[in-house]
Amino acid sequence: MELQHIAIIMDGNGRWAKRRGLSRAEGHRAGSRAAQRITRAGRRLGLPCLTLYALSTENLLRPAEELAALGKLLRHYLDTEVPSLIEHGIRLRVIGNRNLLAADLNRKIVAAEKQTAAGRDMTLGLALGYGGRDEIVRAAQALARRGRLRRVTEPSLASALDTAGLPDPDLLIRTGGERRLSNFLLWQSAYTELYFSRVLWPDFAARHLQAALRDYRQRERRFGRTDASLAPATGPVRPQGKFK
Ligand code: IPE
Ligand code: IPE
Ligand code: MG
């Protein structure tokens, strides 16, 4: 499959719950089932990399009760999902600011990443305590610590990001009807195709993912060039000469 990486902003859990007279925690529980469903669907489609936005840096400002429910769900996910990830050849890779997460959650993350490290069929990225701006700042700080900030290049900065080694997303899907990035993969999505779905995340199913893929396949990715100057269309490239 020519497409390497799909990133998803899983939005709409709260509204899904509200429509049913349920608590927001119930919405997140249904959202976590959708995440498992879409992970399996991505794996079946032969997708090399899928990254799910589960918790943003800004989400940490939500009420304590909701954060507690999200923490409980995440811990349950990490405690129970590993055997299924291993069975399906899926490697888990958590991105985000570990300093924002509780120590026991970090231990579970490290353990799950270690246990799934041999997975070769798909990388599942999970963004937790993740913010694109925070990630770029942490990358710059890391380069500065290593004395490499004075000769920074696009590849050196990219290799200091949480996503080092992963391809940039080809397609970014946001469910729930909003049309914004909400601080997700700001650097990596420079030339990503965006797809907005009105479906609330807990209702998002394999057929919706397939609809997004069909839409993606109709698009022409030009990376700033014209169709005549395009080939080979592998991604953005730096110009050779100066603009005159
Ligand atoms: C997305 O659903 C999940 C997280 C941000 C953790 P929301 O909780 O944002 O759901 P809405 O947007 O309120 O419906
Ligand atoms: C984005 O959704 C974050 C996640 C899905 C994890 P939000 O619901 O937090 O985004 P805003 O507040 O509508 O921009
Ligand atoms: Mg939301």
mmCIF file of C-alpha atoms and ligand atoms in Angstrom, residues 9-18 24 27-28 31 53-56 59 62 66-67 70 174-176 178 180 200-202, ligand 1:
data_model
loop_
_atom_site.group_PDB
_atom_site.id
_atom_site.type_symbol
_atom_site.label_atom_id
_atom_site.label_comp_id
_atom_site.label_asym_id
_atom_site.label_seq_id
_atom_site.Cartn_x
_atom_site.Cartn_y
_atom_site.Cartn_z
ATOM 1 C CA ILE A 9 -7.790 12.827 16.084
ATOM 2 C CA MET A 10 -10.353 10.738 17.961
ATOM 3 C CA ASP A 11 -12.895 13.417 18.813
ATOM 4 C CA GLY A 12 -16.550 13.335 19.860
ATOM 5 C CA ASN A 13 -16.674 10.981 22.852
ATOM 6 C CA GLY A 14 -18.335 13.587 25.094
ATOM 7 C CA ARG A 15 -21.039 14.477 22.591
ATOM 8 C CA TRP A 16 -21.701 10.809 21.865
ATOM 9 C CA ALA A 17 -22.297 10.213 25.583
ATOM 10 C CA LYS A 18 -24.408 13.347 26.038
ATOM 11 C CA ARG A 24 -18.435 11.576 29.625
ATOM 12 C CA GLY A 27 -18.194 8.172 26.120
ATOM 13 C CA HIS A 28 -14.472 7.617 26.601
ATOM 14 C CA GLY A 31 -14.116 5.631 22.386
ATOM 15 C CA TYR A 53 -4.456 11.131 19.508
ATOM 16 C CA ALA A 54 -5.719 10.020 22.916
ATOM 17 C CA LEU A 55 -4.810 12.895 25.253
ATOM 18 C CA SER A 56 -3.493 16.357 24.434
ATOM 19 C CA ASN A 59 -6.807 18.033 27.748
ATOM 20 C CA ARG A 62 -10.149 19.111 32.000
ATOM 21 C CA GLU A 66 -12.816 13.233 33.720
ATOM 22 C CA LEU A 67 -9.019 12.927 33.879
ATOM 23 C CA LEU A 70 -9.324 8.691 31.246
ATOM 24 C CA ARG A 174 -10.462 14.051 12.532
ATOM 25 C CA THR A 175 -13.811 12.702 13.665
ATOM 26 C CA GLY A 176 -16.523 14.637 15.500
ATOM 27 C CA GLU A 178 -14.451 20.040 14.144
ATOM 28 C CA ARG A 180 -8.782 21.956 13.380
ATOM 29 C CA LEU A 200 -18.467 10.884 16.476
ATOM 30 C CA TRP A 201 -15.449 8.765 17.408
ATOM 31 C CA PRO A 202 -17.312 5.988 19.301
HETATM 32 C C1 IPE B 1 -12.159 13.163 22.461
HETATM 33 O O1 IPE B 1 -13.474 13.336 22.828
HETATM 34 C C2 IPE B 1 -11.360 12.426 23.521
HETATM 35 C C3 IPE B 1 -10.425 13.277 24.271
HETATM 36 C C4 IPE B 1 -10.160 14.520 23.992
HETATM 37 C C5 IPE B 1 -9.751 12.675 25.409
HETATM 38 P P1 IPE B 1 -13.970 14.609 23.618
HETATM 39 O O2 IPE B 1 -13.954 14.294 25.067
HETATM 40 O O3 IPE B 1 -13.217 15.820 23.218
HETATM 41 O O4 IPE B 1 -15.462 14.680 23.081
HETATM 42 P P2 IPE B 1 -16.293 15.996 22.734
HETATM 43 O O5 IPE B 1 -15.478 16.792 21.775
HETATM 44 O O6 IPE B 1 -16.515 16.704 24.024
HETATM 45 O O7 IPE B 1 -17.538 15.460 22.129
#
